[in-house]
């Protein structure tokens, strides 16, 4: 039919990575917009907030995310702290290395939520090996809910 515009295809659902940044460990989760779900993926060791970038590259190549979400550790009054600035540097490095868009999510209380999901008591000593990746899942699910 002349003059009838074809309907554009629906946008491709994006694969999204979530990061729970820390100076010694960085949790990673993967999610997708279709199901609005996120899954803990791994925890990367870090030295002074710097991960093994070869491992990050492998994850990016394997999962091919379209967008990266980095948790922003703010104080309860929403002011920034030194860790907030380090998380911003980490996100900026992700963007610089991989050319992927980075968005930020307030991550306050994500570790508490992760501890609850793992049934860890606040008084339990030590760190659960999956705590940071579950916190990344919480951060990513917050972003997915806001979309």
mmCIF file of C-alpha atoms in Angstrom:
data_model
loop_
_atom_site.group_PDB
_atom_site.id
_atom_site.type_symbol
_atom_site.label_atom_id
_atom_site.label_comp_id
_atom_site.label_asym_id
_atom_site.label_seq_id
_atom_site.Cartn_x
_atom_site.Cartn_y
_atom_site.Cartn_z
ATOM 1 C CA UNK A 1 0.000 0.000 0.000
ATOM 2 C CA UNK A 2 1.299 3.372 -0.969
ATOM 3 C CA UNK A 3 1.761 5.960 1.740
ATOM 4 C CA UNK A 4 1.484 3.506 4.633
ATOM 5 C CA UNK A 5 4.471 3.533 6.928
ATOM 6 C CA UNK A 6 5.630 0.206 8.246
ATOM 7 C CA UNK A 7 5.447 -0.190 11.977
ATOM 8 C CA UNK A 8 8.960 -0.214 13.388
ATOM 9 C CA UNK A 9 9.948 -3.395 15.181
ATOM 10 C CA UNK A 10 9.802 -3.257 18.964
ATOM 11 C CA UNK A 11 13.095 -2.325 20.616
ATOM 12 C CA UNK A 12 15.407 -5.210 21.404
ATOM 13 C CA UNK A 13 15.298 -6.078 25.107
ATOM 14 C CA UNK A 14 18.568 -5.126 26.715
ATOM 15 C CA UNK A 15 20.904 -7.265 28.780
ATOM 16 C CA UNK A 16 22.106 -5.244 31.748
ATOM 17 C CA UNK A 17 24.970 -5.737 34.218
ATOM 18 C CA UNK A 18 24.797 -4.484 37.786
ATOM 19 C CA UNK A 19 27.882 -3.794 39.905
ATOM 20 C CA UNK A 20 28.196 -3.533 43.677
ATOM 21 C CA UNK A 21 31.472 -1.649 43.915
ATOM 22 C CA UNK A 22 33.888 -2.172 46.770
ATOM 23 C CA UNK A 23 37.563 -1.544 47.329
ATOM 24 C CA UNK A 24 38.308 -5.273 47.854
ATOM 25 C CA UNK A 25 35.408 -6.988 46.100
ATOM 26 C CA UNK A 26 33.004 -6.067 43.316
ATOM 27 C CA UNK A 27 29.756 -7.974 42.978
ATOM 28 C CA UNK A 28 28.336 -8.527 39.499
ATOM 29 C CA UNK A 29 24.774 -9.431 38.487
ATOM 30 C CA UNK A 30 23.107 -9.819 35.111
ATOM 31 C CA UNK A 31 19.528 -8.981 34.220
ATOM 32 C CA UNK A 32 17.220 -8.275 31.347
ATOM 33 C CA UNK A 33 14.452 -5.830 30.705
ATOM 34 C CA UNK A 34 11.950 -8.379 29.327
ATOM 35 C CA UNK A 35 11.502 -10.223 32.602
ATOM 36 C CA UNK A 36 12.668 -7.390 34.866
ATOM 37 C CA UNK A 37 14.746 -9.971 36.687
ATOM 38 C CA UNK A 38 18.341 -10.051 37.824
ATOM 39 C CA UNK A 39 20.594 -12.938 38.803
ATOM 40 C CA UNK A 40 23.806 -12.867 40.841
ATOM 41 C CA UNK A 41 26.715 -13.661 38.549
ATOM 42 C CA UNK A 42 30.079 -13.479 40.316
ATOM 43 C CA UNK A 43 32.237 -11.578 42.756
ATOM 44 C CA UNK A 44 35.473 -10.095 41.455
ATOM 45 C CA UNK A 45 38.436 -9.505 43.728
ATOM 46 C CA UNK A 46 39.698 -5.934 43.618
ATOM 47 C CA UNK A 47 42.796 -4.144 44.836
ATOM 48 C CA UNK A 48 42.079 -0.573 45.905
ATOM 49 C CA UNK A 49 38.872 -0.678 43.849
ATOM 50 C CA UNK A 50 40.575 -1.972 40.709
ATOM 51 C CA UNK A 51 39.404 -5.365 39.467
ATOM 52 C CA UNK A 52 41.281 -7.735 37.221
ATOM 53 C CA UNK A 53 40.174 -6.056 33.994
ATOM 54 C CA UNK A 54 40.815 -9.245 31.988
ATOM 55 C CA UNK A 55 38.061 -10.961 34.008
ATOM 56 C CA UNK A 56 35.702 -8.022 33.457
ATOM 57 C CA UNK A 57 36.460 -8.178 29.719
ATOM 58 C CA UNK A 58 35.633 -11.899 29.665
ATOM 59 C CA UNK A 59 32.281 -11.259 31.355
ATOM 60 C CA UNK A 60 31.479 -8.436 28.912
ATOM 61 C CA UNK A 61 32.400 -10.608 25.921
ATOM 62 C CA UNK A 62 30.432 -13.596 27.221
ATOM 63 C CA UNK A 63 27.213 -11.780 28.186
ATOM 64 C CA UNK A 64 27.365 -8.775 25.819
ATOM 65 C CA UNK A 65 25.482 -6.347 28.067
ATOM 66 C CA UNK A 66 23.947 -3.267 26.515
ATOM 67 C CA UNK A 67 24.067 -1.181 29.679
ATOM 68 C CA UNK A 68 26.030 -1.134 32.940
ATOM 69 C CA UNK A 69 24.513 -0.119 36.283
ATOM 70 C CA UNK A 70 26.853 0.848 39.104
ATOM 71 C CA UNK A 71 25.652 1.174 42.678
ATOM 72 C CA UNK A 72 26.425 4.538 44.197
ATOM 73 C CA UNK A 73 27.269 4.285 47.920
ATOM 74 C CA UNK A 74 25.731 7.406 49.442
ATOM 75 C CA UNK A 75 25.397 8.379 53.073
ATOM 76 C CA UNK A 76 21.922 8.162 54.588
ATOM 77 C CA UNK A 77 21.537 11.944 54.128
ATOM 78 C CA UNK A 78 22.299 11.458 50.388
ATOM 79 C CA UNK A 79 25.700 13.123 50.681
ATOM 80 C CA UNK A 80 28.685 11.592 48.958
ATOM 81 C CA UNK A 81 31.653 9.927 50.627
ATOM 82 C CA UNK A 82 35.097 8.790 49.448
ATOM 83 C CA UNK A 83 33.659 5.430 48.357
ATOM 84 C CA UNK A 84 31.068 7.267 46.237
ATOM 85 C CA UNK A 85 33.842 8.977 44.295
ATOM 86 C CA UNK A 86 35.709 5.676 43.877
ATOM 87 C CA UNK A 87 32.515 4.033 42.530
ATOM 88 C CA UNK A 88 32.110 6.900 40.046
ATOM 89 C CA UNK A 89 35.724 6.407 38.886
ATOM 90 C CA UNK A 90 35.031 2.678 38.467
ATOM 91 C CA UNK A 91 31.917 3.383 36.366
ATOM 92 C CA UNK A 92 33.798 5.926 34.267
ATOM 93 C CA UNK A 93 36.548 3.363 33.660
ATOM 94 C CA UNK A 94 33.940 0.791 32.585
ATOM 95 C CA UNK A 95 32.570 3.300 30.084
ATOM 96 C CA UNK A 96 36.038 4.226 28.855
ATOM 97 C CA UNK A 97 37.174 0.620 28.381
ATOM 98 C CA UNK A 98 34.033 -0.858 26.850
ATOM 99 C CA UNK A 99 32.162 2.094 25.362
ATOM 100 C CA UNK A 100 28.966 1.032 27.121
ATOM 101 C CA UNK A 101 26.571 3.443 28.776
ATOM 102 C CA UNK A 102 26.754 3.541 32.569
ATOM 103 C CA UNK A 103 23.908 4.544 34.847
ATOM 104 C CA UNK A 104 24.014 4.997 38.613
ATOM 105 C CA UNK A 105 21.663 3.662 41.288
ATOM 106 C CA UNK A 106 21.519 4.643 44.938
ATOM 107 C CA UNK A 107 22.739 1.514 46.648
ATOM 108 C CA UNK A 108 21.987 2.432 50.244
ATOM 109 C CA UNK A 109 20.791 -0.618 52.152
ATOM 110 C CA UNK A 110 21.566 -3.029 49.281
ATOM 111 C CA UNK A 111 23.992 -5.000 51.464
ATOM 112 C CA UNK A 112 21.393 -5.241 54.232
ATOM 113 C CA UNK A 113 18.850 -6.500 51.684
ATOM 114 C CA UNK A 114 21.421 -8.979 50.346
ATOM 115 C CA UNK A 115 22.137 -10.247 53.890
ATOM 116 C CA UNK A 116 18.386 -10.786 54.369
ATOM 117 C CA UNK A 117 18.100 -12.683 51.079
ATOM 118 C CA UNK A 118 20.972 -14.929 52.172
ATOM 119 C CA UNK A 119 19.383 -15.367 55.644
ATOM 120 C CA UNK A 120 22.450 -13.900 57.350
ATOM 121 C CA UNK A 121 22.020 -12.432 60.795
ATOM 122 C CA UNK A 122 23.360 -8.897 61.236
ATOM 123 C CA UNK A 123 25.640 -10.192 63.970
ATOM 124 C CA UNK A 124 27.108 -13.044 61.903
ATOM 125 C CA UNK A 125 30.858 -12.762 61.577
ATOM 126 C CA UNK A 126 32.723 -12.888 58.283
ATOM 127 C CA UNK A 127 31.473 -12.296 54.772
ATOM 128 C CA UNK A 128 29.305 -14.695 52.864
ATOM 129 C CA UNK A 129 31.031 -15.527 49.552
ATOM 130 C CA UNK A 130 27.934 -14.483 47.565
ATOM 131 C CA UNK A 131 27.113 -11.310 49.509
ATOM 132 C CA UNK A 132 28.514 -8.829 46.975
ATOM 133 C CA UNK A 133 26.950 -10.474 43.933
ATOM 134 C CA UNK A 134 23.567 -10.630 45.680
ATOM 135 C CA UNK A 135 23.981 -6.939 46.562
ATOM 136 C CA UNK A 136 24.658 -6.319 42.833
ATOM 137 C CA UNK A 137 21.424 -8.206 42.099
ATOM 138 C CA UNK A 138 19.547 -5.902 44.515
ATOM 139 C CA UNK A 139 21.054 -2.813 42.853
ATOM 140 C CA UNK A 140 20.102 -4.082 39.408
ATOM 141 C CA UNK A 141 16.570 -4.988 40.489
ATOM 142 C CA UNK A 142 16.159 -1.465 41.878
ATOM 143 C CA UNK A 143 17.097 -0.070 38.466
ATOM 144 C CA UNK A 144 14.771 -2.508 36.651
ATOM 145 C CA UNK A 145 11.847 -1.534 38.934
ATOM 146 C CA UNK A 146 12.418 2.134 38.158
ATOM 147 C CA UNK A 147 12.160 1.610 34.386
#
